[in-house]
Coordinates of C-alpha atoms (C1' of nucleotides) in Angstrom, one line a residue:
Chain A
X1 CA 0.0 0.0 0.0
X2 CA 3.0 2.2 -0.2
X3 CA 1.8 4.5 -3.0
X4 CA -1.8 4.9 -1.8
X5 CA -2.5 8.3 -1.3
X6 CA -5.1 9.8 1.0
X7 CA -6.9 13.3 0.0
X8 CA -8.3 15.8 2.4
X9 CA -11.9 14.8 2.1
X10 CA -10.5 11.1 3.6
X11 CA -10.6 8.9 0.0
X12 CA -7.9 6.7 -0.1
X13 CA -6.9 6.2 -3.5
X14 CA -4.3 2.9 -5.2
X15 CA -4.1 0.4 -7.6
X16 CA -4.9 -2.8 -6.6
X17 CA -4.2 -5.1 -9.5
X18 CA -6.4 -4.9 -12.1
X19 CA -8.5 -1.8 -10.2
X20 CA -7.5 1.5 -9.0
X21 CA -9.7 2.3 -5.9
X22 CA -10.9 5.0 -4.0
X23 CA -11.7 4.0 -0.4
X24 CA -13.6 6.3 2.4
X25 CA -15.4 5.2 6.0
X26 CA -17.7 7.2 7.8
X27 CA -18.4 5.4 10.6
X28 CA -19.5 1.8 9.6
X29 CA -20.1 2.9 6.1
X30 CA -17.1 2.1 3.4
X31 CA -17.7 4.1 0.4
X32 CA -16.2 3.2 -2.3
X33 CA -15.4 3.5 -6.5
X34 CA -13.2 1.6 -9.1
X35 CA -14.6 -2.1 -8.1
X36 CA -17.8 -3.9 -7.7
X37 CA -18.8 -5.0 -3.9
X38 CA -17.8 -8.4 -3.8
X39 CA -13.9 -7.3 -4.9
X40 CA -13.6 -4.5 -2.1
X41 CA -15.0 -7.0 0.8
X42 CA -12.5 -9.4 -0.5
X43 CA -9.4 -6.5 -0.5
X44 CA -10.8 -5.5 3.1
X45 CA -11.1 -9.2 4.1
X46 CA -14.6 -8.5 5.6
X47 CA -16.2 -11.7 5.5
X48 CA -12.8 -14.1 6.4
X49 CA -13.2 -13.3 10.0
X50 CA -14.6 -11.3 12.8
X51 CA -11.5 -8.8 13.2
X52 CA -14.1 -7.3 16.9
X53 CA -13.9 -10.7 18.0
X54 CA -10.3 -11.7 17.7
X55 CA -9.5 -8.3 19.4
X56 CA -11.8 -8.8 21.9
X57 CA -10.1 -12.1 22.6
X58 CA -6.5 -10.5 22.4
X59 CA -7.6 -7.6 24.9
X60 CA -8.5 -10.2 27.6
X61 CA -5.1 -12.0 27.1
X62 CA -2.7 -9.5 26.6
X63 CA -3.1 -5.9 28.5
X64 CA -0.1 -4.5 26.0
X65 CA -2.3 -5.5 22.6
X66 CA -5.6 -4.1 24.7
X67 CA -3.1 -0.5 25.3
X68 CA -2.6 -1.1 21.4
X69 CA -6.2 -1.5 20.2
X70 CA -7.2 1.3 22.4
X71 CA -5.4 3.6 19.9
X72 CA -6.1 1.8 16.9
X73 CA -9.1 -0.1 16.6
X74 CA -9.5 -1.5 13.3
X75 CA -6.4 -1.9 12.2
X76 CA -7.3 -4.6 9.1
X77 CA -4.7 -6.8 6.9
X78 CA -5.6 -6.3 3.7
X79 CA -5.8 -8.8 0.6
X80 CA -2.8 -7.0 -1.5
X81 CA -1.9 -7.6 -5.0
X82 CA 0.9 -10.1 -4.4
X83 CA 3.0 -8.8 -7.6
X84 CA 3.3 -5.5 -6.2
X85 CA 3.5 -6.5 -2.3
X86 CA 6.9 -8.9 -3.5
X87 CA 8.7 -5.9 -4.5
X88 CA 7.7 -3.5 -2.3
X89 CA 9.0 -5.3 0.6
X90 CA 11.9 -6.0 -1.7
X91 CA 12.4 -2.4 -1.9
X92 CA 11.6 -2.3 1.6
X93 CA 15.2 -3.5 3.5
X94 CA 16.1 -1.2 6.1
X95 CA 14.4 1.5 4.3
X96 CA 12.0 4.6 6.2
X97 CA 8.4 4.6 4.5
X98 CA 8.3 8.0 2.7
X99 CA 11.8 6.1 0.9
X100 CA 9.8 3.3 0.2
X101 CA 7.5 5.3 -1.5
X102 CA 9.8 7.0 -3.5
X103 CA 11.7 4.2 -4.7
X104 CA 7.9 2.5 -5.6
X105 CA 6.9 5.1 -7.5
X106 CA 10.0 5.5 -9.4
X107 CA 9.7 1.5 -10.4
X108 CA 6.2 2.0 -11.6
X109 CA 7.5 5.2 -13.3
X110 CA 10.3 3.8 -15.0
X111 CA 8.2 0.7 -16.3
X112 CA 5.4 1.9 -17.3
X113 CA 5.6 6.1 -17.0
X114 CA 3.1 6.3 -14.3
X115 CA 4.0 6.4 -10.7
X116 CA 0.8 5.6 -9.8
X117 CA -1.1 3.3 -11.6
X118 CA -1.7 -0.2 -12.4
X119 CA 1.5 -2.1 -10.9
X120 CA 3.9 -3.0 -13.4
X121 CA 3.4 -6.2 -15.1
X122 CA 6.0 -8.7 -15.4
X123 CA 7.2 -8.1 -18.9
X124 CA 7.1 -4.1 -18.1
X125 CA 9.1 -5.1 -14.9
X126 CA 11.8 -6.9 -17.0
X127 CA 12.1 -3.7 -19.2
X128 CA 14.0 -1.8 -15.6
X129 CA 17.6 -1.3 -15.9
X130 CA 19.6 -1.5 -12.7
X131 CA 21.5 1.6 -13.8
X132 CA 18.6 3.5 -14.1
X133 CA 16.9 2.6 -10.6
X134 CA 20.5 3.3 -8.8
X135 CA 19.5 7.1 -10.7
X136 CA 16.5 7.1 -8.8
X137 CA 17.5 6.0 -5.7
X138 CA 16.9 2.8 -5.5
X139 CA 20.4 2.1 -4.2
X140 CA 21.8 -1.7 -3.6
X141 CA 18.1 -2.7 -3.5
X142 CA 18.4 -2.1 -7.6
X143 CA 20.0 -5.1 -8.4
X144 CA 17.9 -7.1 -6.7
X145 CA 14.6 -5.8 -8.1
X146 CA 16.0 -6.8 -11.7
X147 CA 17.3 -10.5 -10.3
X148 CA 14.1 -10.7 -8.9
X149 CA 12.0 -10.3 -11.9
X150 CA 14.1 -12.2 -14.1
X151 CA 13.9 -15.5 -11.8
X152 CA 10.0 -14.6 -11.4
X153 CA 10.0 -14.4 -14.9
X154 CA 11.1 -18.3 -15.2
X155 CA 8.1 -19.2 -13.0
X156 CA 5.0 -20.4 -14.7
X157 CA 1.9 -18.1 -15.3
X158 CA 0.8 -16.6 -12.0
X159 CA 3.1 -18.8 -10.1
X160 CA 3.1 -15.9 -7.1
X161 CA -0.7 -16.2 -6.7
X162 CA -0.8 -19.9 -6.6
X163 CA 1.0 -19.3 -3.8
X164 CA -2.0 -17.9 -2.2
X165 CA -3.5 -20.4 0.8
X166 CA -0.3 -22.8 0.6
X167 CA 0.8 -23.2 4.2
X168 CA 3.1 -21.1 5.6
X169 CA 6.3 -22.6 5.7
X170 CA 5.8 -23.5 2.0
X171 CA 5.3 -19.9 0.8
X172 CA 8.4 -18.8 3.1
X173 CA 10.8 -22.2 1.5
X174 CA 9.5 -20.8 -2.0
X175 CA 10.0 -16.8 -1.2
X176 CA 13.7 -16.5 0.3
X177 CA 14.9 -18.4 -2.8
X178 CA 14.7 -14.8 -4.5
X179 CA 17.5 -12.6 -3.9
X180 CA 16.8 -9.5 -1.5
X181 CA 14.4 -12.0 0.4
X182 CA 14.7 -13.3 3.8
X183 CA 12.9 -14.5 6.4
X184 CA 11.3 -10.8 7.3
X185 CA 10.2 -9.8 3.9
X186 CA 9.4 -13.6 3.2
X187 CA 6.7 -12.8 6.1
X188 CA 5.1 -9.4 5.3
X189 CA 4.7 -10.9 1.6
X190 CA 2.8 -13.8 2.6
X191 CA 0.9 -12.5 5.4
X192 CA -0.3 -9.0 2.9
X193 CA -0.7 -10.7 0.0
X194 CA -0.8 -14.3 0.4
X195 CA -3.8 -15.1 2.9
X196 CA -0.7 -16.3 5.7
X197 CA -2.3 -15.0 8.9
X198 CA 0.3 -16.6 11.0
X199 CA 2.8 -14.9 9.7
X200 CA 4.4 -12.9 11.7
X201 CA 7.4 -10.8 10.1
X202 CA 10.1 -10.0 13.1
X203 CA 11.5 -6.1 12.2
X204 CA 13.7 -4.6 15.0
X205 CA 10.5 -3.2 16.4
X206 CA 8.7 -6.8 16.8
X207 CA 11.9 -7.8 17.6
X208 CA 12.3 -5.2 21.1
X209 CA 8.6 -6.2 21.9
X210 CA 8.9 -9.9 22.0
X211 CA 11.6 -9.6 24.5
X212 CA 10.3 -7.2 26.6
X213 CA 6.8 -8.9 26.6
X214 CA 6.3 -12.3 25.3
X215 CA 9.9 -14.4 25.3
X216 CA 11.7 -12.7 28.2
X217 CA 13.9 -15.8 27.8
X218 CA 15.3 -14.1 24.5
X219 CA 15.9 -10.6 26.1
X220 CA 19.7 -11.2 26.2
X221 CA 19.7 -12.3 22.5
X222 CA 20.3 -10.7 19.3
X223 CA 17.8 -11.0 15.7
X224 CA 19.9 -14.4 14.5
X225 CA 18.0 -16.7 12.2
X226 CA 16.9 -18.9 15.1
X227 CA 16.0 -16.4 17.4
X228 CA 13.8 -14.6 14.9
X229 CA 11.9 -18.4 14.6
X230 CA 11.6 -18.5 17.9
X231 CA 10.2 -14.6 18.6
X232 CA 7.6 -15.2 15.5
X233 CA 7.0 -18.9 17.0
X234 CA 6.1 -17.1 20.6
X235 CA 3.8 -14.4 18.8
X236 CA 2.0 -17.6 17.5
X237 CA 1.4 -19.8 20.9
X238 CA 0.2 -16.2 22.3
X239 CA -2.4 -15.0 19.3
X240 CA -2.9 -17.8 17.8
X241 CA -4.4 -18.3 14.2
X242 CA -4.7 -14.8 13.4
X243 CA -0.9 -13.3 15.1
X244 CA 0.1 -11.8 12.3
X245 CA -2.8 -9.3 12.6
X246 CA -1.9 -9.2 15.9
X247 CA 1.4 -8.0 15.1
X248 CA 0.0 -5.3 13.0
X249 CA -1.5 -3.8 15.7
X250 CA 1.4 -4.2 17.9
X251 CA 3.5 -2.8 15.5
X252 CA 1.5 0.2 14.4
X253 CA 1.1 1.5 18.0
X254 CA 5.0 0.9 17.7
X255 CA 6.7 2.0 14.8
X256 CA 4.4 4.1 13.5
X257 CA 2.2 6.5 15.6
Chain B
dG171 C1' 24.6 -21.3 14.9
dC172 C1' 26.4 -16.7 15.8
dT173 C1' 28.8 -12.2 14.9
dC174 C1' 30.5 -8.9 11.8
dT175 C1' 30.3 -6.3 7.7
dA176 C1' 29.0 -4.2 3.3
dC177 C1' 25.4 -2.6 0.7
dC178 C1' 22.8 2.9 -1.1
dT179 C1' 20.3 7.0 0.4
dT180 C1' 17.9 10.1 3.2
dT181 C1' 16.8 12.6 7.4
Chain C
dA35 C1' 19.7 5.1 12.2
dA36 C1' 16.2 3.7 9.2
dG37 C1' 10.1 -1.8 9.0
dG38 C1' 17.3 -6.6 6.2
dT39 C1' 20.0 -9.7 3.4
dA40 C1' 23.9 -12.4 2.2
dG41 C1' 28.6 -13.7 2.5
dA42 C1' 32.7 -14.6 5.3
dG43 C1' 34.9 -16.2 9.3

DNA sequence: GCTCTACCTTT
DNA sequence: AAGGTAGAG
């Protein structure tokens, strides 16, 4: 959702594969243009699961996710365009937002002239030059972002949204075989894109929480590859099904506001 | 299995 | 220092 932008009136307004959307509550009303019903419910994941419910659940167990939800409630994971999701958060590596942002809307403007619009497709994607995304500040994430594509390319005909529903460790096994993609940004592709609920993606933010809160026993430990299974393992045991939206809460309340 | 380091740029 | 990854030791 990087290059969403929101106007003063309060429409949100992206691609989201196919559509470009405009977006707006007022109160429990979503207003909306761009798409028919049944594709917005399915973007806001309405009818997967009762988002009041879970919370409800997660504010009796846990008084930090209650603080949380206090200041955010309604925080949703939304069904993203998995495409565009795999190189943002390949873009994203240690990276502030309003970069990530940048650097998205200078790989939609090199491929296909509009910063904006309908994500690149594949074969627009395979038109980027590393030269010319180091110009535009992509930096060393350039080079990966043309690897990337290229090995994409080599998968069959909407390989990444088969992916969609596979379990977990599948999609992770198949994601960090791309270069630029780890176990973090393995995570946030599959759990805002891929229907992976569990996932939950470990950032240095995550990371200071678990410790503090949730796997004490790690508090002396740095973000190695088995500690960050064990932080996203604890988040699990604790939220359950649903952790990764969970951690979006979390992480909001966190990192963001 | 863990630590260290380079990788680009912006604030 | 920023919502990491990958290679070397």
């Amino acid at each position: 959702m990087f290059r969403w932008q929101l106007d003063e009136e309060g429409w949100c307004m992206g691609a989201v594969g196919e559509h470009v959307l405009r977006l707006r509550q007022q109160g429990r009303l979503v207003e909306f243009t761009g798409a028919d019903e049944s594709f917005v419910r399915s973007f806001l994941r309405l009818d997967d699961l009762s988002l009041t419910e879970q919370a409800r659940r997660w504010c009796a167990l846990d008084p930090l996710f209650a603080k949380a939800w206090e200041g955010q409630s309604g925080l949703r994971i939304l069904r993203q365009d998995p495409q565009e999701c795999f190189f943002s958060f390949l873009c994203a590596a240690v990276a502030p937002i309003a970069r990530i942002r940048k650097m998205l809307e200078a790989v939609c403007d090199e491929a296909t002239g509009d910063p904006f619009g309908q994500f690149p497709t594949l074969e627009q994607l395979l038109t980027l030059r590393e030269s010319r995304l180091r110009e535009r500040g992509l930096g060393f994430r350039a080079e990966r972002v043309v690897l990337a594509a290229r090995k994409l390319a080599e998968k069959p005909e909407s390989w990444l949204e088969s992916l969609r529903g596979r379990p977990l460790v599948e999609i992770e096994a198949e994601l960090t075989q791309f270069p630029g993609i780890g176990r973090k940004i393995a995570d946030c592709i599959a759990l805002f894109s891929l229907d992976a609920d569990s996932a939950v993606p470990v950032d240095t933010h995550i990371w200071r929480i678990t410790k503090t809160h949730y796997a004490p026993e790690l508090s002396a430990l740095s973000l190695t590859p088995a500690n960050y299974e064990r932080a996203s393992a604890a988040f699990q045991r604790k939220f359950g099904p649903y952790a990764g939206w969970a951690q979006q809460t979390l992480f909001y309340q966190q990192a963001v506001k």
